């Protein structure tokens, strides 16, 4: 037997027992007459003690040879510790070692395996297996496992069946690029890795499985933005004979279950707002509603022939940065530079400062009377001490610019508390969005999403106005899930492909299997997928998903530990029939 106990469980109730522990040497503290070792495993740390009086000489000599991260087995007696450590569960005891065995030696690790490490990101990723020995990373993986367990339990109890779908498939239309895998047995042909199991879960509904879920890897070859992974995990679900309301209730229930079990929090019904409203009030379809700073449209107040920039703008819109009237000129200049950066692209920032003493100062004093500015303060419900920040321009653009400013201010004002949770549903997404790049409409969610029945007649006349039965679950400014009611009528699906610019041959080649299945009694169905990595990270009080993934890729999509992607041998290329030709 390698061990009788773990390094996290012994306490004063075990005093007197002889135990065997196994683990890694975290630290050796040698005072000459006495030597302590912190022995670590997944469960915690237990102190081993050797001293001149009670330990025989050869054993003490043996202990002196141990280095950091050696794997050892120690047999000894649990004794009361002289100087106790109240910070760890085993802090009242130590093990007086009688026998020691080195199970494996270790090189000195390239960074310290402590909660606070001296290792930089790149180095920790290269030696991820050492990084995972550290509590902050290990605890996140344990937490992830717990979330997965709760999800499985909840959905199983709700009657969902976990079904695996294949990974070697063909293109899925989630709007990203596919990762492809060449087929050796079918030369010149390729599988695509699933961007999601979308088509398969719909086929499972046609197959009568009724309630499906899967915690599943998905792959999207997108240009990597910070904190995006080319392979990520979804909680993927589909249900038959349901309407949007049923899906929202089921998954709101699941989210509430997670909040309760993981954070001890209870929630009322999640607020719901439409996409149009989200854009109007927050300039964003995934609003962070932990704080206010809602948009206030100021066209009536400020587009009146006084200031050319505003007069020419489609939309003049502001936010109230409460308590920020004390911002210095320098701070406001800095915010102005911030919104003018190319990433944001605003022409400038106008402020109206409502000073504590009741006076008003703005950057447009020469264009507006005090009465006009007072109207702005009224409309934005400003109090003395508040600062109104205003942007103007084309409506869509200015909304997204102000949304970025709102989030930046919230960050600076510490309004994005990771231990506060504000979930909501955003519903009634547009069915289509115009792609300038492709000069055609593309599906906002995916091509299987059903238009709202009352908007179907607009599909031919004003496709951009058609709303979909599509919904997102939003948490703290992140889209944590999205789904839709599906089209289950073959003709409507054909019409949708047509709107998206698929020729009937293309539609047939890509999705013929699904269209064909629709001929055999497809039930009404709807579903959702939740981003498991992100959801877990947020529930864990963090926004960075990387540490909740055992072996993540870096920002260039590389696994620096195994060095992937990498080139392959010519022979392998030849076998696949994709030899690099001149
Ligand atoms: N397949 C969709 C996605 O991955 C989710 C869904 O519609 O169920 O975003």
XYZ file of N, CA and C and ligand atoms in Angstrom, residues 174 195-196 198 201 220 234 236-238 445-446 482-484 486 527-529, ligand 1:
66
model
N -21.731 27.296 -38.132
C -21.788 28.238 -37.014
C -21.084 29.543 -37.368
N -17.967 22.461 -35.373
C -18.018 23.768 -34.699
C -19.049 23.689 -33.577
N -19.970 22.763 -33.731
C -20.934 22.404 -32.690
C -21.623 21.138 -33.189
N -24.573 20.806 -33.822
C -25.891 21.305 -34.198
C -26.713 20.344 -35.066
N -27.639 17.062 -33.271
C -28.649 17.094 -32.213
C -30.043 17.270 -32.819
N -13.404 25.737 -33.514
C -13.647 26.830 -34.467
C -12.333 27.504 -34.806
N -18.727 22.874 -24.785
C -20.099 23.376 -24.659
C -20.952 22.393 -23.862
N -24.198 21.180 -24.546
C -25.025 21.270 -25.751
C -26.338 20.525 -25.509
N -27.459 21.143 -25.837
C -28.758 20.552 -25.472
C -29.783 20.759 -26.576
N -30.724 19.856 -26.636
C -31.826 19.987 -27.591
C -33.052 19.302 -27.006
N -27.640 33.703 -35.882
C -27.331 32.569 -35.004
C -26.810 31.418 -35.873
N -27.683 30.695 -36.513
C -27.274 29.765 -37.564
C -28.480 29.495 -38.446
N -26.398 30.319 -25.853
C -27.244 30.829 -26.914
C -27.945 29.685 -27.603
N -29.131 29.960 -28.072
C -29.845 28.902 -28.776
C -31.038 29.466 -29.508
N -31.862 28.554 -30.013
C -33.015 29.009 -30.782
C -34.047 27.899 -30.923
N -35.959 25.842 -33.627
C -35.464 25.483 -34.958
C -36.582 25.473 -35.994
N -33.316 24.355 -28.891
C -32.177 23.988 -28.045
C -31.317 25.164 -27.672
N -30.220 24.826 -27.066
C -29.306 25.848 -26.556
C -27.940 25.207 -26.351
N -26.909 26.006 -26.380
C -25.587 25.517 -25.960
C -24.980 26.562 -25.037
N -25.244 25.313 -31.984
C -25.412 26.602 -31.347
C -24.056 27.167 -30.961
O -23.097 26.438 -30.887
C -26.252 26.550 -30.135
C -27.657 26.144 -30.413
O -28.313 26.762 -31.264
O -28.126 25.238 -29.721
O -23.949 28.344 -30.690
